[in-house]
């Protein structure tokens, strides 16, 4: 009888152990299956490319009169920024500029474009045609601040995302032939723009000194004898790039 009872206990324990083992195995399979069906959030974000939107406002100096499309300074700035970022980023550049435009022309053009207000960086270079066309300086005094405020509104209302670029001095070209009256006029416009930007904590970058080497270094002047060359624009981009990169990080 004792032997029979012992045998019964052994059989019962083996049965319980087997059931427990099978249940555990089943549970393990279910857990593995659940883990396999969980979404991999890392895979979803891997390879994502963010887009940085650039807006360049201006005149012939922005559109790049007499140089190729990729030679103008906004394009060269875009390429420089692309090379500076370690992570994958795409850059979209929109240019609103045309040879001969004054501040009035640029204001009208921006209004007709119905631009979004979500640009990550905006550049503004305007005023030379106000001077060249002998427009009353009071027009620039009124319209330059309007353009600055409009540019800020397109940069998500963040004035740190706006870079105002000084007006080149075309006196130092074969066309200008060193005319001091041109230089005096450009100085007046640039002084007002810089003063306004300083007073309102807006970045103002001087590139005028680069263009004032144009008579000594003909490589800085385009083939038309008046506008900056691709080489000159590369110097503009070099000066703007560190500031732009800092504002975009």
Coordinates of N, CA and C in Angstrom, one line a residue:
X1 N 0.8 -1.2 0.0 CA 0.0 0.0 0.0 C 0.9 1.3 0.0
X2 N 1.9 1.2 0.8 CA 2.8 2.4 0.9 C 3.5 2.6 -0.5
X3 N 3.9 1.5 -1.1 CA 4.5 1.6 -2.4 C 3.6 2.2 -3.4
X4 N 2.3 1.8 -3.4 CA 1.3 2.3 -4.3 C 1.1 3.8 -4.1
X5 N 1.0 4.1 -2.8 CA 0.8 5.6 -2.5 C 2.0 6.4 -3.0
X6 N 3.2 5.9 -2.8 CA 4.4 6.6 -3.3 C 4.4 6.7 -4.8
X7 N 4.0 5.7 -5.4 CA 3.9 5.7 -6.9 C 2.9 6.7 -7.4
X8 N 1.8 6.8 -6.7 CA 0.8 7.8 -7.0 C 1.3 9.2 -6.9
X9 N 2.0 9.5 -5.8 CA 2.5 10.8 -5.6 C 3.6 11.2 -6.7
X10 N 4.4 10.2 -7.1 CA 5.4 10.5 -8.1 C 4.7 10.9 -9.4
X11 N 3.7 10.1 -9.8 CA 3.0 10.4 -11.0 C 2.3 11.7 -11.0
X12 N 1.7 12.1 -9.8 CA 1.0 13.3 -9.6 C 2.0 14.5 -9.8
X13 N 3.1 14.4 -9.2 CA 4.1 15.5 -9.3 C 4.6 15.7 -10.7
X14 N 4.8 14.6 -11.4 CA 5.3 14.7 -12.8 C 4.3 15.3 -13.6
X15 N 3.0 15.0 -13.3 CA 1.9 15.6 -14.1 C 1.8 17.1 -13.9
X16 N 2.0 17.5 -12.6 CA 1.9 19.0 -12.3 C 3.1 19.7 -12.9
X17 N 4.3 19.1 -12.8 CA 5.5 19.7 -13.4 C 5.3 19.9 -14.9
X18 N 4.8 18.9 -15.6 CA 4.6 19.0 -17.0 C 3.6 20.1 -17.4
X19 N 2.5 20.2 -16.7 CA 1.5 21.2 -17.0 C 2.1 22.6 -16.8
X20 N 2.9 22.7 -15.6 CA 3.5 24.0 -15.3 C 4.4 24.4 -16.4
X21 N 5.3 23.4 -16.9 CA 6.2 23.7 -17.9 C 5.6 24.1 -19.2
X22 N 4.5 23.4 -19.6 CA 3.8 23.8 -20.8 C 3.2 25.1 -20.7
X23 N 2.6 25.5 -19.6 CA 2.0 26.8 -19.4 C 3.0 27.9 -19.5
X24 N 4.2 27.6 -18.9 CA 5.3 28.6 -19.0 C 5.7 28.8 -20.4
X25 N 5.9 27.7 -21.1 CA 6.3 27.8 -22.5 C 5.3 28.5 -23.3
X26 N 4.0 28.3 -23.0 CA 2.9 29.0 -23.8 C 3.0 30.5 -23.5
X27 N 3.2 30.8 -22.2 CA 3.3 32.2 -21.8 C 4.5 32.9 -22.5
X28 N 5.6 32.1 -22.6 CA 6.8 32.7 -23.2 C 6.6 33.0 -24.7
X29 N 5.9 32.0 -25.4 CA 5.6 32.2 -26.8 C 4.7 33.4 -27.0
X30 N 3.7 33.6 -26.1 CA 2.8 34.7 -26.2 C 3.5 36.0 -26.0
X31 N 4.5 36.1 -25.1 CA 5.3 37.3 -24.8 C 6.1 37.6 -26.0
X32 N 6.8 36.6 -26.6 CA 7.6 36.8 -27.8 C 6.8 37.3 -28.9
X33 N 5.6 36.8 -29.1 CA 4.7 37.2 -30.2 C 4.3 38.7 -30.0
X34 N 4.0 39.0 -28.7 CA 3.6 40.4 -28.4 C 4.8 41.4 -28.7
X35 N 6.0 40.9 -28.3 CA 7.2 41.8 -28.6 C 7.4 42.0 -30.0
X36 N 7.2 40.9 -30.8 CA 7.4 41.0 -32.3 C 6.4 42.0 -32.9
X37 N 5.2 42.1 -32.3 CA 4.2 43.0 -33.0 C 4.2 44.4 -32.5
X38 N 5.1 44.7 -31.4 CA 5.2 46.1 -31.0 C 5.8 47.0 -32.0
X39 N 5.3 48.2 -32.2 CA 5.9 49.1 -33.2 C 7.3 49.5 -32.8
X40 N 8.2 49.6 -33.8 CA 9.6 50.0 -33.5 C 9.6 51.5 -33.8
X41 N 9.6 52.3 -32.7 CA 9.5 53.7 -32.9 C 10.8 54.3 -33.4
X42 N 11.9 53.6 -33.1 CA 13.2 54.0 -33.7 C 13.3 53.9 -35.2
X43 N 12.7 52.8 -35.7 CA 12.7 52.7 -37.1 C 11.9 53.7 -37.8
X44 N 10.8 54.2 -37.2 CA 9.9 55.2 -37.8 C 10.6 56.5 -38.0
X45 N 11.5 56.9 -37.0 CA 12.1 58.2 -37.1 C 13.5 58.1 -37.8
X46 N 14.0 56.9 -38.0 CA 15.3 56.8 -38.6 C 15.2 57.3 -40.0
X47 N 16.1 58.1 -40.4 CA 16.2 58.6 -41.8 C 15.3 59.8 -42.1
X48 N 14.6 60.3 -41.1 CA 13.8 61.5 -41.3 C 14.7 62.7 -41.7
X49 N 14.2 63.5 -42.6 CA 15.0 64.6 -43.0 C 14.2 65.9 -42.8
X50 N 14.7 66.8 -41.9 CA 14.0 68.0 -41.6 C 14.3 69.0 -42.7
X51 N 13.4 70.0 -42.9 CA 13.5 71.0 -43.9 C 13.7 72.3 -43.3
X52 N 14.7 73.0 -43.7 CA 15.0 74.4 -43.3 C 14.6 75.3 -44.4
X53 N 13.7 76.3 -44.2 CA 13.2 77.2 -45.2 C 13.9 78.6 -45.1
X54 N 14.5 79.0 -46.2 CA 15.2 80.2 -46.3 C 14.5 81.2 -47.3
X55 N 14.5 82.5 -46.9 CA 13.8 83.5 -47.7 C 14.8 84.6 -47.9
X56 N 15.1 85.0 -49.2 CA 16.0 86.1 -49.5 C 15.2 87.2 -50.2
X57 N 15.2 88.4 -49.6 CA 14.5 89.6 -50.2 C 15.5 90.6 -50.6
X58 N 15.3 91.2 -51.8 CA 16.2 92.2 -52.2 C 16.0 92.7 -53.7
X59 N 17.1 92.9 -54.3 CA 17.2 93.5 -55.7 C 18.2 92.7 -56.5
X60 N 18.9 93.4 -57.4 CA 19.9 92.8 -58.3 C 21.0 92.1 -57.5
X61 N 21.3 92.6 -56.3 CA 22.4 92.0 -55.5 C 21.9 90.6 -54.9
X62 N 20.6 90.4 -54.8 CA 20.1 89.2 -54.3 C 19.8 88.2 -55.4
X63 N 19.2 88.7 -56.5 CA 18.9 87.8 -57.6 C 20.2 87.4 -58.3
X64 N 21.2 88.2 -58.2 CA 22.5 87.8 -58.8 C 22.6 88.2 -60.3
X65 N 22.4 89.5 -60.5 CA 22.5 90.0 -61.9 C 23.9 89.7 -62.5
X66 N 23.9 89.1 -63.7 CA 25.1 88.8 -64.4 C 25.9 87.7 -63.9
X67 N 25.4 86.9 -63.0 CA 26.0 85.6 -62.6 C 25.0 84.5 -62.7
X68 N 25.5 83.3 -62.6 CA 24.6 82.1 -62.7 C 23.7 82.0 -61.5
X69 N 22.6 81.2 -61.6 CA 21.7 81.1 -60.5 C 22.3 80.5 -59.3
X70 N 23.2 79.6 -59.4 CA 23.8 79.0 -58.2 C 25.0 79.8 -57.7
X71 N 25.3 80.9 -58.4 CA 26.4 81.8 -58.0 C 26.0 82.9 -57.1
X72 N 24.7 83.3 -57.1 CA 24.3 84.4 -56.2 C 24.4 84.0 -54.8
X73 N 24.5 85.0 -53.9 CA 24.9 84.8 -52.5 C 23.9 83.9 -51.8
X74 N 22.5 84.1 -52.0 CA 21.6 83.2 -51.2 C 21.8 81.7 -51.5
X75 N 22.1 81.4 -52.8 CA 22.4 80.0 -53.1 C 23.7 79.5 -52.5
X76 N 24.7 80.4 -52.5 CA 26.0 80.0 -51.9 C 25.8 79.8 -50.4
X77 N 25.0 80.7 -49.8 CA 24.8 80.6 -48.4 C 24.0 79.3 -48.1
X78 N 23.1 79.0 -48.9 CA 22.3 77.7 -48.7 C 23.3 76.5 -48.7
X79 N 24.2 76.5 -49.7 CA 25.1 75.4 -49.9 C 26.1 75.3 -48.7
X80 N 26.5 76.5 -48.2 CA 27.4 76.5 -47.1 C 26.7 76.0 -45.8
X81 N 25.5 76.3 -45.6 CA 24.7 75.8 -44.5 C 24.5 74.3 -44.6
X82 N 24.2 73.9 -45.7 CA 24.0 72.4 -45.9 C 25.3 71.6 -45.5
X83 N 26.4 72.2 -45.8 CA 27.7 71.5 -45.5 C 28.0 71.6 -44.0
X84 N 27.4 72.6 -43.3 CA 27.7 72.8 -41.9 C 26.9 71.9 -41.0
X85 N 25.8 71.5 -41.4 CA 24.9 70.6 -40.6 C 25.4 69.2 -40.7
X86 N 25.6 68.5 -39.5 CA 26.0 67.2 -39.5 C 24.8 66.2 -39.8
X87 N 23.6 66.5 -39.2 CA 22.5 65.6 -39.5 C 21.9 65.9 -40.8
X88 N 21.0 65.0 -41.3 CA 20.4 65.2 -42.6 C 19.4 66.4 -42.5
X89 N 19.6 67.3 -43.4 CA 18.6 68.4 -43.5 C 18.5 68.8 -45.0
X90 N 17.3 69.2 -45.3 CA 17.0 69.7 -46.7 C 16.8 71.2 -46.5
X91 N 17.2 72.0 -47.5 CA 17.1 73.4 -47.5 C 16.2 73.8 -48.7
X92 N 15.2 74.6 -48.4 CA 14.4 75.2 -49.4 C 14.6 76.7 -49.5
X93 N 14.9 77.3 -50.6 CA 15.3 78.7 -50.7 C 14.3 79.4 -51.7
X94 N 13.7 80.4 -51.2 CA 12.8 81.3 -52.0 C 13.4 82.6 -52.1
X95 N 13.5 83.2 -53.3 CA 14.1 84.5 -53.6 C 13.0 85.4 -54.1
X96 N 12.8 86.5 -53.5 CA 12.0 87.6 -54.0 C 12.9 88.8 -54.3
X97 N 13.3 89.0 -55.5 CA 14.2 90.0 -55.9 C 14.2 90.2 -57.4
X98 N 14.5 91.4 -57.8 CA 14.6 91.7 -59.2 C 15.5 92.9 -59.4
X99 N 16.3 92.9 -60.5 CA 17.1 94.0 -60.8 C 16.3 95.3 -61.0
X100 N 16.8 96.3 -60.3 CA 16.2 97.6 -60.4 C 15.1 97.9 -59.3
X101 N 14.8 96.9 -58.5 CA 13.8 97.1 -57.5 C 14.3 98.1 -56.4
X102 N 13.4 99.0 -56.0 CA 13.5 99.9 -54.9 C 12.8 99.3 -53.7
X103 N 12.8 100.0 -52.6 CA 12.1 99.5 -51.4 C 10.6 99.4 -51.8
X104 N 10.1 100.3 -52.5 CA 8.7 100.3 -52.9 C 8.3 99.1 -53.7
X105 N 9.2 98.8 -54.7 CA 9.0 97.6 -55.5 C 9.0 96.3 -54.7
X106 N 9.9 96.2 -53.8 CA 10.0 95.0 -53.0 C 8.8 94.9 -52.1
X107 N 8.3 96.0 -51.5 CA 7.1 95.9 -50.7 C 5.9 95.4 -51.5
X108 N 5.7 95.9 -52.7 CA 4.6 95.5 -53.5 C 4.8 94.0 -53.9
X109 N 6.0 93.6 -54.2 CA 6.2 92.2 -54.6 C 5.9 91.2 -53.5
X110 N 6.3 91.6 -52.3 CA 6.0 90.7 -51.1 C 4.5 90.6 -50.9
X111 N 3.8 91.7 -51.0 CA 2.4 91.6 -50.8 C 1.7 90.8 -51.9
X112 N 2.2 90.8 -53.1 CA 1.6 90.0 -54.1 C 1.9 88.5 -54.0
X113 N 2.9 88.1 -53.3 CA 3.3 86.8 -53.1 C 2.5 85.9 -52.1
X114 N 1.9 86.6 -51.2 CA 1.1 85.9 -50.1 C 2.0 84.9 -49.5
X115 N 3.1 85.3 -48.9 CA 4.1 84.4 -48.3 C 3.6 83.8 -47.0
X116 N 4.0 82.5 -46.8 CA 3.8 81.9 -45.5 C 4.7 82.7 -44.4
X117 N 4.3 82.4 -43.2 CA 5.0 83.1 -42.1 C 5.8 82.1 -41.3
X118 N 6.4 81.1 -42.0 CA 7.2 80.0 -41.3 C 8.6 79.8 -41.9
X119 N 9.2 80.9 -42.2 CA 10.6 80.7 -42.7 C 11.6 80.7 -41.5
X120 N 12.6 79.9 -41.7 CA 13.6 79.7 -40.6 C 14.7 80.8 -40.6
X121 N 14.9 81.4 -41.7 CA 15.9 82.4 -41.8 C 15.5 83.3 -43.0
X122 N 15.7 84.6 -42.8 CA 15.3 85.6 -43.9 C 16.5 86.6 -44.0
X123 N 16.9 86.9 -45.2 CA 17.9 87.9 -45.5 C 17.2 89.1 -46.2
X124 N 17.7 90.3 -45.9 CA 17.2 91.5 -46.6 C 18.3 92.4 -47.0
X125 N 18.4 92.7 -48.3 CA 19.4 93.6 -48.9 C 18.7 94.5 -49.9
X126 N 18.5 95.7 -49.5 CA 17.7 96.6 -50.3 C 18.1 98.1 -50.1
X127 N 18.0 98.9 -51.2 CA 18.2 100.3 -51.1 C 19.1 100.9 -52.1
X128 N 19.9 100.1 -52.8 CA 20.8 100.7 -53.8 C 20.0 101.4 -54.9
X129 N 18.9 100.9 -55.3 CA 18.1 101.5 -56.4 C 17.4 102.8 -56.0
X130 N 17.1 102.9 -54.7 CA 16.6 104.2 -54.2 C 17.7 105.2 -54.4
X131 N 18.9 104.9 -54.1 CA 20.0 105.8 -54.2 C 20.3 106.0 -55.7
X132 N 20.4 105.0 -56.5 CA 20.7 105.1 -57.9 C 19.7 105.9 -58.7
X133 N 18.4 105.8 -58.3 CA 17.3 106.5 -59.0 C 17.0 107.8 -58.4
X134 N 17.9 108.2 -57.5 CA 17.7 109.5 -56.8 C 16.3 109.7 -56.2
X135 N 15.8 108.7 -55.6 CA 14.6 108.8 -54.9 C 14.8 109.6 -53.6
X136 N 13.8 110.3 -53.1 CA 13.9 111.0 -51.8 C 14.3 110.0 -50.7
X137 N 15.3 110.4 -49.9 CA 15.8 109.5 -48.9 C 14.7 109.2 -47.9
X138 N 13.7 110.1 -47.8 CA 12.6 110.0 -46.8 C 11.8 108.7 -47.1
X139 N 11.8 108.3 -48.4 CA 11.1 107.0 -48.8 C 11.8 105.8 -48.1
X140 N 13.1 105.8 -48.2 CA 13.8 104.7 -47.6 C 13.6 104.8 -46.0
X141 N 13.7 105.9 -45.5 CA 13.5 106.1 -44.0 C 12.1 105.5 -43.6
X142 N 11.1 105.6 -44.4 CA 9.8 105.1 -44.1 C 9.7 103.6 -44.5
X143 N 10.2 103.2 -45.6 CA 9.9 101.9 -46.1 C 10.9 100.8 -45.7
X144 N 12.1 101.2 -45.3 CA 13.1 100.2 -44.8 C 12.5 99.6 -43.5
X145 N 12.1 100.4 -42.5 CA 11.5 99.7 -41.3 C 10.3 98.8 -41.6
X146 N 9.5 99.2 -42.6 CA 8.4 98.4 -43.0 C 8.8 97.1 -43.5
X147 N 9.9 97.1 -44.3 CA 10.4 95.8 -44.9 C 11.0 95.0 -43.8
X148 N 11.7 95.6 -42.8 CA 12.3 94.8 -41.7 C 11.1 94.1 -40.9
X149 N 10.1 94.8 -40.6 CA 9.0 94.3 -39.9 C 8.3 93.2 -40.6
X150 N 8.1 93.4 -41.9 CA 7.5 92.3 -42.8 C 8.4 91.1 -42.8
X151 N 9.7 91.3 -42.9 CA 10.6 90.2 -43.0 C 10.6 89.4 -41.7
X152 N 10.5 90.1 -40.5 CA 10.4 89.4 -39.2 C 9.1 88.6 -39.2
X153 N 8.0 89.2 -39.7 CA 6.8 88.4 -39.6 C 6.8 87.1 -40.4
X154 N 7.6 87.1 -41.5 CA 7.8 85.9 -42.3 C 8.7 84.9 -41.6
X155 N 9.5 85.4 -40.6 CA 10.4 84.5 -39.9 C 9.8 84.1 -38.6
X156 N 8.6 83.8 -38.6 CA 7.9 83.3 -37.4 C 7.9 84.3 -36.3
X157 N 7.9 85.6 -36.7 CA 7.9 86.7 -35.7 C 9.1 86.6 -34.8
X158 N 10.2 86.1 -35.3 CA 11.4 86.0 -34.5 C 12.5 86.8 -35.1
X159 N 12.8 88.0 -34.6 CA 13.8 88.9 -35.2 C 15.2 88.4 -35.2
X160 N 15.5 87.4 -34.4 CA 16.8 86.8 -34.4 C 17.0 86.0 -35.7
X161 N 15.9 85.7 -36.4 CA 16.0 84.9 -37.7 C 16.2 85.8 -38.9
X162 N 16.3 87.1 -38.7 CA 16.5 88.0 -39.8 C 17.9 88.5 -39.8
X163 N 18.5 88.5 -41.0 CA 19.8 89.1 -41.2 C 19.7 90.2 -42.3
X164 N 20.0 91.4 -41.9 CA 20.0 92.5 -42.9 C 21.4 92.7 -43.4
X165 N 21.6 92.8 -44.7 CA 22.9 92.8 -45.3 C 23.1 94.3 -45.9
X166 N 24.3 94.8 -45.7 CA 24.6 96.2 -46.1 C 24.6 96.3 -47.6
X167 N 24.4 97.5 -48.1 CA 24.4 97.7 -49.6 C 25.8 97.8 -50.1
X168 N 26.1 97.0 -51.2 CA 27.4 97.1 -51.8 C 27.7 98.5 -52.4
X169 N 28.9 98.8 -52.6 CA 29.3 100.2 -53.1 C 29.8 100.0 -54.5
X170 N 28.9 100.3 -55.5 CA 29.2 100.2 -56.9 C 30.1 101.2 -57.4
X171 N 30.6 102.2 -56.6 CA 31.6 103.1 -57.0 C 32.9 102.4 -57.3
X172 N 33.1 101.3 -56.7 CA 34.4 100.5 -56.9 C 34.2 99.5 -57.9
X173 N 33.6 99.9 -59.1 CA 33.5 99.0 -60.2 C 33.9 99.9 -61.5
X174 N 34.1 99.2 -62.6 CA 34.4 100.0 -63.8 C 33.3 101.0 -64.1
X175 N 32.0 100.7 -63.8 CA 30.9 101.6 -64.1 C 31.0 102.8 -63.1
X176 N 31.2 102.5 -61.9 CA 31.3 103.6 -60.9 C 32.5 104.4 -61.0
X177 N 33.6 103.8 -61.4 CA 34.9 104.5 -61.6 C 35.3 105.4 -60.4
X178 N 35.1 104.8 -59.2 CA 35.6 105.5 -58.0 C 34.8 106.8 -57.7
X179 N 33.7 107.0 -58.2 CA 32.9 108.2 -57.9 C 32.6 108.4 -56.5
X180 N 33.1 109.5 -55.8 CA 32.9 109.6 -54.4 C 31.5 110.0 -54.0
X181 N 30.7 110.5 -55.0 CA 29.3 110.8 -54.7 C 28.5 109.5 -54.5
X182 N 28.9 108.5 -55.2 CA 28.2 107.2 -55.1 C 28.5 106.7 -53.7
X183 N 29.8 106.7 -53.3 CA 30.2 106.2 -52.0 C 29.5 107.0 -50.9
X184 N 29.4 108.3 -51.0 CA 28.7 109.1 -50.0 C 27.2 108.7 -49.9
X185 N 26.6 108.5 -51.0 CA 25.2 108.1 -50.9 C 25.0 106.7 -50.3
X186 N 25.8 105.8 -50.7 CA 25.7 104.4 -50.1 C 26.0 104.5 -48.6
X187 N 26.9 105.3 -48.2 CA 27.2 105.4 -46.7 C 26.0 105.9 -46.0
X188 N 25.2 106.9 -46.6 CA 24.0 107.4 -45.9 C 23.0 106.3 -45.7
X189 N 22.8 105.5 -46.8 CA 21.8 104.5 -46.7 C 22.2 103.4 -45.7
X190 N 23.4 103.0 -45.7 CA 23.9 102.0 -44.8 C 23.9 102.4 -43.4
X191 N 24.2 103.7 -43.2 CA 24.3 104.2 -41.8 C 22.9 104.2 -41.2
X192 N 21.9 104.6 -42.0 CA 20.5 104.5 -41.5 C 20.1 103.1 -41.2
X193 N 20.3 102.2 -42.1 CA 19.9 100.8 -41.9 C 20.6 100.2 -40.7
X194 N 21.9 100.5 -40.5 CA 22.6 99.9 -39.3 C 22.1 100.5 -38.1
X195 N 21.9 101.8 -38.1 CA 21.3 102.5 -36.9 C 20.0 101.9 -36.4
X196 N 19.1 101.7 -37.4 CA 17.8 101.1 -37.1 C 17.9 99.7 -36.6
X197 N 18.8 98.9 -37.2 CA 18.9 97.5 -36.8 C 19.5 97.5 -35.4
X198 N 20.6 98.3 -35.1 CA 21.2 98.3 -33.8 C 20.2 98.7 -32.7
X199 N 19.3 99.7 -33.0 CA 18.3 100.2 -32.1 C 17.3 99.1 -31.8
X200 N 17.1 98.2 -32.7 CA 16.0 97.2 -32.6 C 16.5 95.8 -32.4
X201 N 17.8 95.7 -32.1 CA 18.5 94.4 -31.8 C 18.3 93.4 -33.0
X202 N 18.5 93.9 -34.2 CA 18.4 93.1 -35.4 C 19.8 93.0 -36.0
X203 N 20.1 91.8 -36.5 CA 21.5 91.5 -37.0 C 21.7 92.3 -38.3
X204 N 22.8 93.0 -38.4 CA 23.2 93.8 -39.6 C 24.6 93.4 -39.9
X205 N 24.8 92.8 -41.1 CA 26.1 92.3 -41.5 C 26.6 93.2 -42.6
X206 N 27.8 93.7 -42.4 CA 28.5 94.6 -43.4 C 29.3 93.8 -44.4
X207 N 28.9 93.9 -45.7 CA 29.7 93.3 -46.8 C 30.2 94.4 -47.7
X208 N 29.9 95.7 -47.4 CA 30.3 96.8 -48.3 C 31.8 96.8 -48.5
X209 N 32.5 96.5 -47.4 CA 34.0 96.6 -47.5 C 34.5 95.6 -48.6
X210 N 33.9 94.5 -48.7 CA 34.3 93.5 -49.7 C 34.2 94.1 -51.1
X211 N 33.1 94.8 -51.4 CA 32.9 95.4 -52.7 C 33.8 96.6 -53.0
X212 N 34.3 97.2 -51.9 CA 35.2 98.3 -52.1 C 36.6 98.0 -52.5
X213 N 36.8 96.7 -52.7 CA 38.1 96.2 -53.3 C 38.0 95.9 -54.7
X214 N 36.8 96.3 -55.3 CA 36.5 95.9 -56.7 C 37.5 96.5 -57.7
X215 N 37.9 97.7 -57.5 CA 38.8 98.3 -58.5 C 40.2 97.7 -58.4
X216 N 40.6 97.3 -57.2 CA 41.9 96.7 -57.0 C 41.9 95.2 -57.4
X217 N 40.8 94.6 -57.3 CA 40.6 93.2 -57.6 C 39.5 93.0 -58.5
X218 N 39.7 93.0 -59.8 CA 38.6 92.9 -60.8 C 37.8 91.6 -60.7
X219 N 38.4 90.6 -60.0 CA 37.7 89.3 -59.9 C 36.4 89.4 -59.0
X220 N 36.3 90.6 -58.3 CA 35.2 90.8 -57.5 C 34.0 91.4 -58.2
X221 N 34.2 91.7 -59.5 CA 33.2 92.4 -60.3 C 32.8 91.5 -61.4
X222 N 31.4 91.4 -61.7 CA 30.9 90.6 -62.7 C 31.3 91.1 -64.1
X223 N 31.0 90.3 -65.1 CA 31.3 90.7 -66.5 C 30.7 92.0 -67.0
X224 N 29.6 92.4 -66.3 CA 28.9 93.6 -66.8 C 29.6 94.9 -66.3
X225 N 30.6 94.7 -65.4 CA 31.4 95.9 -64.9 C 30.6 96.7 -63.9
X226 N 29.6 96.1 -63.3 CA 28.8 96.8 -62.3 C 28.4 96.0 -61.1
X227 N 28.0 94.8 -61.3 CA 27.5 94.0 -60.1 C 28.6 93.1 -59.6
X228 N 28.4 92.5 -58.4 CA 29.4 91.6 -57.8 C 29.5 90.3 -58.6
X229 N 30.6 89.7 -58.6 CA 30.9 88.4 -59.3 C 30.5 87.3 -58.4
X230 N 30.6 86.1 -58.9 CA 30.4 84.8 -58.1 C 31.4 84.8 -57.0
X231 N 32.7 85.3 -57.3 CA 33.7 85.3 -56.2 C 33.3 86.2 -55.1
X232 N 32.8 87.4 -55.5 CA 32.4 88.4 -54.4 C 31.3 87.8 -53.6
X233 N 30.3 87.2 -54.3 CA 29.2 86.6 -53.6 C 29.6 85.5 -52.6
X234 N 30.7 84.8 -53.0 CA 31.2 83.7 -52.1 C 31.7 84.4 -50.8
X235 N 32.3 85.6 -50.9 CA 32.8 86.3 -49.8 C 31.6 86.8 -48.9
X236 N 30.5 87.2 -49.6 CA 29.3 87.5 -48.8 C 28.8 86.3 -48.0
X237 N 28.7 85.1 -48.7 CA 28.2 83.9 -48.0 C 29.1 83.5 -46.9
X238 N 30.4 83.6 -47.1 CA 31.4 83.3 -46.0 C 31.1 84.1 -44.7
X239 N 30.8 85.4 -44.9 CA 30.6 86.3 -43.8 C 29.2 86.0 -43.1
X240 N 28.2 85.6 -43.9 CA 26.9 85.4 -43.4 C 26.8 84.0 -42.8
X241 N 27.5 83.0 -43.3 CA 27.3 81.6 -42.9 C 27.4 81.3 -41.4
X242 N 28.4 81.8 -40.8 CA 28.5 81.5 -39.3 C 27.4 82.0 -38.5
X243 N 26.9 83.2 -38.9 CA 25.8 83.8 -38.1 C 24.5 83.1 -38.4
X244 N 24.3 82.8 -39.7 CA 23.1 82.0 -40.1 C 23.1 80.6 -39.5
X245 N 24.2 80.0 -39.4 CA 24.3 78.6 -38.8 C 23.9 78.7 -37.3
X246 N 24.4 79.7 -36.7 CA 24.2 79.9 -35.2 C 22.7 80.1 -35.0
X247 N 22.0 80.9 -35.9 CA 20.6 81.1 -35.7 C 19.7 80.0 -36.0
X248 N 20.2 79.0 -36.8 CA 19.4 77.9 -37.2 C 19.6 76.6 -36.4
X249 N 20.6 76.6 -35.5 CA 20.9 75.4 -34.7 C 19.8 75.3 -33.6

